[in-house]
Each structure stands twice: as C-alpha cells, then as structure tokens.
Tab-separated table of N, CA, C and O in Angstrom:
chain	number	residue	atom	x	y	z
T	1	UNK	N	0.695	-0.966	0.058
T	1	UNK	CA	0.041	-0.073	-0.075
T	1	UNK	C	0.754	1.387	0.169
T	1	UNK	O	2.279	0.992	0.693
T	2	UNK	N	0.282	2.346	-0.728
T	2	UNK	CA	1.153	3.194	-0.665
T	2	UNK	C	0.813	4.686	0.188
T	2	UNK	O	-0.982	4.930	0.094
T	3	UNK	N	1.270	5.087	1.183
T	3	UNK	CA	0.770	5.728	2.253
T	3	UNK	C	1.028	7.330	1.797
T	3	UNK	O	2.099	7.434	1.519
T	4	UNK	N	-0.173	8.272	2.143
T	4	UNK	CA	0.258	9.215	1.586
T	4	UNK	C	-0.557	10.131	2.887
T	4	UNK	O	-1.645	10.182	3.473
T	5	UNK	N	1.015	11.072	3.689
T	5	UNK	CA	0.145	11.534	4.791
T	5	UNK	C	0.803	13.249	4.924
T	5	UNK	O	1.158	13.460	3.833
T	6	UNK	N	-0.360	13.579	5.078
T	6	UNK	CA	-0.272	15.399	4.871
T	6	UNK	C	-0.568	16.343	5.893
T	6	UNK	O	-1.436	15.561	6.957
T	7	UNK	N	0.278	17.226	6.883
T	7	UNK	CA	0.222	17.805	7.648
T	7	UNK	C	0.200	19.246	7.099
T	7	UNK	O	0.592	19.577	6.858
T	8	UNK	N	-0.988	19.980	8.344
T	8	UNK	CA	-1.111	21.570	7.748
T	8	UNK	C	-1.313	22.144	9.336
T	8	UNK	O	-1.607	22.030	10.044
T	9	UNK	N	-0.006	23.181	9.498
T	9	UNK	CA	0.240	24.196	10.440
T	9	UNK	C	-0.732	25.721	9.761
T	9	UNK	O	-0.578	26.154	8.889
T	10	UNK	N	-1.656	25.943	10.662
T	10	UNK	CA	-2.140	26.963	10.524
T	10	UNK	C	-1.928	28.255	10.870
T	10	UNK	O	-1.170	28.245	11.719
T	11	UNK	N	-2.060	29.480	9.723
T	11	UNK	CA	-2.106	30.975	10.460
T	11	UNK	C	-2.102	31.158	11.485
T	11	UNK	O	-3.779	31.432	11.698
T	12	UNK	N	-1.968	31.608	12.278
T	12	UNK	CA	-2.425	32.887	13.450
T	12	UNK	C	-3.131	33.371	12.912
T	12	UNK	O	-3.164	34.078	12.211
T	13	UNK	N	-4.268	33.521	13.401
T	13	UNK	CA	-5.791	34.419	12.848
T	13	UNK	C	-6.364	33.934	12.446
T	13	UNK	O	-7.918	34.053	12.560
T	14	UNK	N	-6.341	32.387	12.086
T	14	UNK	CA	-7.351	31.830	10.928
T	14	UNK	C	-8.830	31.060	12.372
T	14	UNK	O	-8.016	30.828	12.870
T	15	UNK	N	-9.464	31.420	11.636
T	15	UNK	CA	-10.824	31.651	12.301
T	15	UNK	C	-11.008	29.780	12.356
T	15	UNK	O	-10.794	29.107	11.942
T	16	UNK	N	-11.888	29.800	13.321
T	16	UNK	CA	-12.318	28.652	13.844
T	16	UNK	C	-13.168	28.133	12.670
T	16	UNK	O	-13.235	26.699	12.035
T	17	UNK	N	-13.651	28.736	12.253
T	17	UNK	CA	-15.352	28.455	10.680
T	17	UNK	C	-14.106	28.028	9.838
T	17	UNK	O	-14.543	26.802	8.812
T	18	UNK	N	-12.996	29.103	9.510
T	18	UNK	CA	-12.117	28.070	8.296
T	18	UNK	C	-11.392	27.065	8.240
T	18	UNK	O	-11.289	26.283	7.532
T	19	UNK	N	-10.981	26.847	9.791
T	19	UNK	CA	-10.200	25.623	9.971
T	19	UNK	C	-11.472	24.217	10.137
T	19	UNK	O	-11.043	23.161	9.387
T	20	UNK	N	-12.508	24.720	10.644
T	20	UNK	CA	-13.831	23.424	9.891
T	20	UNK	C	-14.004	23.173	8.853
T	20	UNK	O	-14.389	22.201	8.609
T	21	UNK	N	-14.368	24.100	8.099
T	21	UNK	CA	-14.273	23.897	6.687
T	21	UNK	C	-13.376	23.390	6.064
T	21	UNK	O	-13.894	22.499	4.819
T	22	UNK	N	-11.978	23.355	6.197
T	22	UNK	CA	-10.690	22.168	5.548
T	22	UNK	C	-11.117	21.461	5.794
T	22	UNK	O	-10.979	20.130	4.834
T	23	UNK	N	-11.031	20.769	7.397
T	23	UNK	CA	-11.373	19.535	7.353
T	23	UNK	C	-12.681	19.122	7.368
T	23	UNK	O	-12.155	17.573	6.791
T	24	UNK	N	-13.815	19.416	7.062
T	24	UNK	CA	-14.713	19.020	6.527
T	24	UNK	C	-14.417	19.170	4.830
T	24	UNK	O	-15.326	17.395	4.243
T	25	UNK	N	-13.977	19.695	4.408
T	25	UNK	CA	-13.710	19.365	3.040
T	25	UNK	C	-13.088	18.091	2.515
T	25	UNK	O	-12.863	17.168	1.698
T	26	UNK	N	-11.643	17.895	3.646
T	26	UNK	CA	-11.174	16.483	3.483
T	26	UNK	C	-11.521	15.492	3.598
T	26	UNK	O	-11.677	14.283	3.316
T	27	UNK	N	-12.993	16.029	4.650
T	27	UNK	CA	-12.925	14.282	5.182
T	27	UNK	C	-14.283	13.978	3.945
T	27	UNK	O	-14.601	13.371	3.836
T	28	UNK	N	-14.787	14.603	3.131
T	28	UNK	CA	-15.607	14.812	2.005
T	28	UNK	C	-14.861	13.922	0.951
T	28	UNK	O	-16.051	13.339	-0.190
T	29	UNK	N	-13.730	14.247	0.767
T	29	UNK	CA	-13.191	13.988	-0.538
T	29	UNK	C	-13.192	12.089	-0.690
T	29	UNK	O	-13.362	12.091	-2.346
T	30	UNK	N	-13.460	11.035	0.030
T	30	UNK	CA	-13.214	10.415	-0.409
T	30	UNK	C	-14.817	9.431	-1.081
T	30	UNK	O	-14.660	8.546	-1.665
T	31	UNK	N	-15.481	10.300	-0.829
T	31	UNK	CA	-17.076	10.406	-1.004
T	31	UNK	C	-17.160	10.733	-2.719
T	31	UNK	O	-17.719	10.661	-3.494
T	32	UNK	N	-16.148	11.515	-3.565
T	32	UNK	CA	-15.877	12.058	-4.522
T	32	UNK	C	-14.609	11.731	-5.445
T	32	UNK	O	-14.505	11.808	-7.013
T	33	UNK	N	-14.177	11.097	-4.609
T	33	UNK	CA	-12.923	10.407	-5.836
T	33	UNK	C	-12.522	8.885	-5.056
T	33	UNK	O	-12.565	8.226	-4.345
T	34	UNK	N	-12.966	7.912	-6.485
T	34	UNK	CA	-12.514	6.450	-6.169
T	34	UNK	C	-10.972	6.217	-5.923
T	34	UNK	O	-10.014	6.986	-5.962
T	35	UNK	N	-10.934	5.126	-5.896
T	35	UNK	CA	-9.757	4.263	-5.744
T	35	UNK	C	-8.729	4.764	-4.254
T	35	UNK	O	-8.103	4.267	-4.411
T	36	UNK	N	-9.824	5.622	-3.162
T	36	UNK	CA	-8.997	5.416	-1.891
T	36	UNK	C	-8.924	4.573	-0.938
T	36	UNK	O	-10.420	4.020	-0.671
T	37	UNK	N	-8.207	3.384	-0.541
T	37	UNK	CA	-8.377	2.362	0.349
T	37	UNK	C	-8.471	2.461	1.661
T	37	UNK	O	-9.263	1.669	2.109
T	38	UNK	N	-7.655	3.626	1.952
T	38	UNK	CA	-8.115	3.711	3.404
T	38	UNK	C	-8.063	5.613	3.619
T	38	UNK	O	-7.444	6.070	2.906
T	39	UNK	N	-8.725	6.233	4.655
T	39	UNK	CA	-8.355	7.611	4.908
T	39	UNK	C	-9.256	8.176	6.030
T	39	UNK	O	-10.181	7.417	7.233
T	40	UNK	N	-8.052	8.606	7.041
T	40	UNK	CA	-8.191	9.501	8.212
T	40	UNK	C	-7.546	10.759	8.396
T	40	UNK	O	-6.414	11.073	7.406
T	41	UNK	N	-8.803	11.517	8.479
T	41	UNK	CA	-8.494	13.203	8.812
T	41	UNK	C	-8.937	13.573	10.382
T	41	UNK	O	-9.626	13.040	10.894
T	42	UNK	N	-7.829	14.589	10.615
T	42	UNK	CA	-7.912	14.618	12.277
T	42	UNK	C	-7.318	15.801	12.526
T	42	UNK	O	-6.387	16.143	12.425
T	43	UNK	N	-7.899	16.453	14.042
T	43	UNK	CA	-7.688	17.629	14.498
T	43	UNK	C	-6.610	17.345	15.493
T	43	UNK	O	-6.829	16.278	15.900
T	44	UNK	N	-5.146	17.960	15.379
T	44	UNK	CA	-4.458	17.599	16.859
T	44	UNK	C	-4.879	17.824	18.181
T	44	UNK	O	-6.181	18.701	18.314
T	45	UNK	N	-4.636	17.011	19.048
T	45	UNK	CA	-5.176	16.922	20.387
T	45	UNK	C	-4.084	17.213	21.368
T	45	UNK	O	-4.842	17.052	22.509
T	46	UNK	N	-3.151	17.138	21.158
T	46	UNK	CA	-1.690	17.741	22.104
T	46	UNK	C	-1.319	18.940	22.192
T	46	UNK	O	-0.944	19.279	23.146
T	47	UNK	N	-1.460	19.694	20.714
T	47	UNK	CA	-1.534	21.104	21.172
T	47	UNK	C	0.214	21.428	21.719
T	47	UNK	O	0.658	22.266	21.934
T	48	UNK	N	1.106	20.491	21.418
T	48	UNK	CA	2.538	20.685	21.318
T	48	UNK	C	3.272	21.723	20.687
T	48	UNK	O	2.520	22.200	19.517
T	49	UNK	N	4.391	22.375	21.122
T	49	UNK	CA	5.281	23.633	20.265
T	49	UNK	C	5.266	22.564	18.756
T	49	UNK	O	5.421	23.042	17.853
T	50	UNK	N	5.985	21.374	18.718
T	50	UNK	CA	6.056	20.476	17.655
T	50	UNK	C	4.735	20.203	16.396
T	50	UNK	O	5.131	19.730	15.574
T	51	UNK	N	3.697	20.272	17.118
T	51	UNK	CA	2.186	19.778	17.047
T	51	UNK	C	1.552	20.398	15.244
T	51	UNK	O	2.135	21.600	15.302
T	52	UNK	N	1.416	19.916	14.287
T	52	UNK	CA	0.430	21.014	13.443
T	52	UNK	C	-1.083	20.527	13.968
T	52	UNK	O	-0.989	20.067	14.705
T	53	UNK	N	-1.696	21.413	13.488
T	53	UNK	CA	-3.185	21.464	13.782
T	53	UNK	C	-3.932	20.645	12.696
T	53	UNK	O	-5.069	20.071	13.692
T	54	UNK	N	-4.018	19.976	11.660
T	54	UNK	CA	-4.196	19.323	11.200
T	54	UNK	C	-3.845	17.897	10.546
T	54	UNK	O	-2.688	18.411	10.173
T	55	UNK	N	-4.052	16.489	10.336
T	55	UNK	CA	-3.603	16.043	9.882
T	55	UNK	C	-4.268	14.966	8.640
T	55	UNK	O	-5.273	15.086	9.279
T	56	UNK	N	-3.977	14.350	7.198
T	56	UNK	CA	-4.651	13.382	7.000
T	56	UNK	C	-3.707	12.133	6.845
T	56	UNK	O	-2.533	12.370	6.219
T	57	UNK	N	-4.233	11.360	6.390
T	57	UNK	CA	-3.378	9.570	6.596
T	57	UNK	C	-4.211	8.748	5.423
T	57	UNK	O	-5.399	8.545	5.506
T	58	UNK	N	-4.048	8.666	4.236
T	58	UNK	CA	-4.685	7.678	3.525
T	58	UNK	C	-4.136	6.713	2.465
T	58	UNK	O	-2.772	6.939	2.744
T	59	UNK	N	-4.688	5.522	1.994
T	59	UNK	CA	-3.641	5.049	1.396
T	59	UNK	C	-4.317	4.474	-0.037
T	59	UNK	O	-5.458	4.588	-0.183
T	60	UNK	N	-3.245	4.272	-1.076
T	60	UNK	CA	-3.442	3.856	-2.185
T	60	UNK	C	-2.800	2.792	-2.998
T	60	UNK	O	-1.866	2.327	-2.445
T	61	UNK	N	-3.649	1.835	-3.650
T	61	UNK	CA	-3.214	0.506	-4.234
T	61	UNK	C	-1.666	0.867	-4.770
T	61	UNK	O	-0.808	0.064	-4.672
T	62	UNK	N	-1.547	2.160	-5.685
T	62	UNK	CA	-0.046	2.001	-6.318
T	62	UNK	C	-0.581	3.887	-6.568
T	62	UNK	O	-0.689	4.348	-6.218
T	63	UNK	N	0.935	3.986	-7.542
T	63	UNK	CA	1.296	5.404	-7.289
T	63	UNK	C	-0.292	6.033	-8.734
T	63	UNK	O	-0.611	6.991	-8.270
T	64	UNK	N	-0.122	4.833	-9.425
T	64	UNK	CA	-1.453	5.733	-10.394
T	64	UNK	C	-2.545	5.688	-9.626
T	64	UNK	O	-3.234	6.983	-9.708
T	65	UNK	N	-3.028	5.340	-8.450
T	65	UNK	CA	-4.107	5.859	-7.189
T	65	UNK	C	-4.016	7.120	-6.873
T	65	UNK	O	-4.849	8.142	-6.732
T	66	UNK	N	-3.423	7.006	-6.429
T	66	UNK	CA	-2.430	8.165	-5.798
T	66	UNK	C	-2.239	9.079	-6.432
T	66	UNK	O	-3.069	10.327	-6.223
T	67	UNK	N	-1.830	9.103	-7.490
T	67	UNK	CA	-1.860	10.545	-8.781
T	67	UNK	C	-3.507	10.437	-9.509
T	67	UNK	O	-3.529	11.945	-9.434
T	68	UNK	N	-3.917	9.484	-9.417
T	68	UNK	CA	-5.444	10.213	-9.486
T	68	UNK	C	-6.250	10.809	-8.542
T	68	UNK	O	-6.826	11.919	-8.888
T	69	UNK	N	-6.070	10.776	-7.262
T	69	UNK	CA	-6.548	11.569	-6.416
T	69	UNK	C	-5.951	12.875	-6.549
T	69	UNK	O	-6.752	13.755	-6.016
T	70	UNK	N	-4.418	12.626	-6.688
T	70	UNK	CA	-3.623	14.456	-6.295
T	70	UNK	C	-4.239	15.326	-7.343
T	70	UNK	O	-4.212	16.397	-7.186
T	71	UNK	N	-4.610	14.604	-8.892
T	71	UNK	CA	-4.875	15.514	-9.935
T	71	UNK	C	-6.183	15.914	-9.664
T	71	UNK	O	-6.975	16.610	-10.800
T	72	UNK	N	-7.148	15.276	-9.082
T	72	UNK	CA	-8.680	15.422	-9.108
T	72	UNK	C	-8.813	16.429	-8.553
T	72	UNK	O	-8.368	17.622	-7.760
T	73	UNK	N	-10.124	17.076	-9.225
T	73	UNK	CA	-10.545	18.578	-9.211
T	73	UNK	C	-10.971	19.031	-8.001
T	73	UNK	O	-10.512	20.128	-7.458
T	74	UNK	N	-11.603	17.722	-6.812
T	74	UNK	CA	-12.411	18.197	-5.641
T	74	UNK	C	-10.885	17.861	-4.648
T	74	UNK	O	-10.549	18.599	-3.937
T	75	UNK	N	-9.396	17.156	-5.376
T	75	UNK	CA	-8.885	17.325	-4.144
T	75	UNK	C	-8.046	18.771	-4.399
T	75	UNK	O	-7.454	19.456	-3.477
T	76	UNK	N	-7.666	18.996	-5.926
T	76	UNK	CA	-7.068	20.818	-6.122
T	76	UNK	C	-8.004	21.522	-5.455
T	76	UNK	O	-7.297	22.830	-4.615
T	77	UNK	N	-9.396	21.897	-5.283
T	77	UNK	CA	-10.391	22.598	-4.263
T	77	UNK	C	-9.642	22.711	-2.774
T	77	UNK	O	-9.012	23.955	-2.491
T	78	UNK	N	-9.362	21.641	-2.427
T	78	UNK	CA	-9.339	21.556	-0.447
T	78	UNK	C	-7.810	21.604	-0.827
T	78	UNK	O	-7.033	22.396	0.014
T	79	UNK	N	-6.603	21.631	-1.828
T	79	UNK	CA	-5.068	21.775	-1.998
T	79	UNK	C	-5.412	23.167	-1.630
T	79	UNK	O	-3.830	23.919	-0.627
T	80	UNK	N	-5.888	23.617	-2.660
T	80	UNK	CA	-6.388	25.396	-2.573
T	80	UNK	C	-6.432	26.209	-1.188
T	80	UNK	O	-5.734	27.239	-0.737
T	81	UNK	N	-7.549	25.738	-0.928
T	81	UNK	CA	-7.840	26.119	0.524
T	81	UNK	C	-6.717	25.627	1.791
T	81	UNK	O	-6.768	26.939	2.525
T	82	UNK	N	-6.471	24.647	1.616
T	82	UNK	CA	-4.971	24.496	2.571
T	82	UNK	C	-4.009	25.307	2.559
T	82	UNK	O	-3.372	25.895	3.200
T	83	UNK	N	-3.607	25.635	1.157
T	83	UNK	CA	-2.174	26.717	0.971
T	83	UNK	C	-2.710	27.943	1.599
T	83	UNK	O	-2.079	28.626	1.850
T	84	UNK	N	-3.581	28.144	1.598
T	84	UNK	CA	-4.374	29.490	1.471
T	84	UNK	C	-4.463	29.992	3.295
T	84	UNK	O	-4.182	31.070	3.705
T	85	UNK	N	-4.490	28.945	3.882
T	85	UNK	CA	-5.122	29.270	5.257
T	85	UNK	C	-3.623	28.499	6.039
T	85	UNK	O	-3.765	28.845	7.366
T	86	UNK	N	-2.674	28.185	5.534
T	86	UNK	CA	-1.863	27.044	6.347
T	86	UNK	C	-0.544	28.392	6.020
T	86	UNK	O	-0.037	28.690	5.053
T	87	UNK	N	0.602	28.186	7.397
T	87	UNK	CA	2.078	28.643	6.791
T	87	UNK	C	2.795	28.153	6.842
T	87	UNK	O	3.665	27.936	6.380
T	88	UNK	N	2.199	26.745	6.727
T	88	UNK	CA	3.176	25.369	6.277
T	88	UNK	C	2.373	24.457	6.434
T	88	UNK	O	1.378	23.918	6.951
T	89	UNK	N	2.648	23.436	5.187
T	89	UNK	CA	2.331	22.350	4.610
T	89	UNK	C	3.539	21.179	4.588
T	89	UNK	O	4.004	21.408	4.203
T	90	UNK	N	3.351	20.415	5.058
T	90	UNK	CA	4.388	19.210	5.211
T	90	UNK	C	3.869	17.610	4.432
T	90	UNK	O	2.499	17.468	4.888
T	91	UNK	N	4.467	17.281	3.581
T	91	UNK	CA	3.924	15.690	3.336
T	91	UNK	C	4.642	14.623	3.493
T	91	UNK	O	5.740	14.960	2.864
T	92	UNK	N	4.584	13.399	3.376
T	92	UNK	CA	5.467	12.270	2.941
T	92	UNK	C	4.270	11.221	2.364
T	92	UNK	O	3.239	10.974	2.609
T	93	UNK	N	5.412	10.310	1.323
T	93	UNK	CA	4.365	9.472	0.665
T	93	UNK	C	5.425	7.949	0.427
T	93	UNK	O	6.741	7.896	0.291
T	94	UNK	N	4.836	7.165	1.035
T	94	UNK	CA	5.798	5.970	1.007
T	94	UNK	C	4.724	4.562	0.982
T	94	UNK	O	3.772	4.318	1.405
T	95	UNK	N	5.605	3.931	0.597
T	95	UNK	CA	4.890	2.303	0.556
T	95	UNK	C	5.078	1.491	2.160
T	95	UNK	O	6.322	1.543	2.323
T	96	UNK	N	4.094	1.224	2.336
T	96	UNK	CA	3.968	0.444	3.698
T	96	UNK	C	4.375	-1.272	3.503
T	96	UNK	O	3.635	-1.343	2.298
T	97	UNK	N	4.957	-1.478	4.159
T	97	UNK	CA	4.635	-2.921	3.877
T	97	UNK	C	6.357	-3.730	4.077
T	97	UNK	O	7.134	-2.995	4.408
C-alpha cells in the first residue's frame, strides 16, 4: 500500500470556521474520488510546540491511484484552501509493508 500523509499548520488568526471548513472538505474527498483504500483526517489533540493543527493519512493501491487522487478537481480545490490558510504544509508518501 502507498501511504500518503499530509500535515497543516494554520496561520495565526485563521478562524475556527475556516479550520472546520478545511477539515470538512478533506473528510468529503473519499465520497468524491474513487480508489482511496484508507482515509483518516483529524485535528491535533496534543497542542505541543511541534504539533501541526490537522493531519491526513490515506492509503492507495499504487502510484497511479495516488496520482488520480492528487490530480482530481475536488482534491485540487481543497489543496488551494489548505495553502491559503496554512503557514506550513508538509507531506510524505511511502510504500508500507
């Protein structure tokens, strides 16, 4: 399985409404994009200095499925929102197993 992890650190002053909208749009992606084998989105509960605000972990059968997800219009819309409200976004993609 190809694992895709993304973390968002929101800009200071980003409203709770904007944060919640971002998480909601992320959670809606599996209903809009096929070939997602696993998908988890959540807000940070630790609030440590090293913590990010929101995290996503998803799994795909192969690179083709991940590329389809990455290029899908619904995903691109959420990417744009995440970039707009975040001071830092990091990701890692790797084959598990």
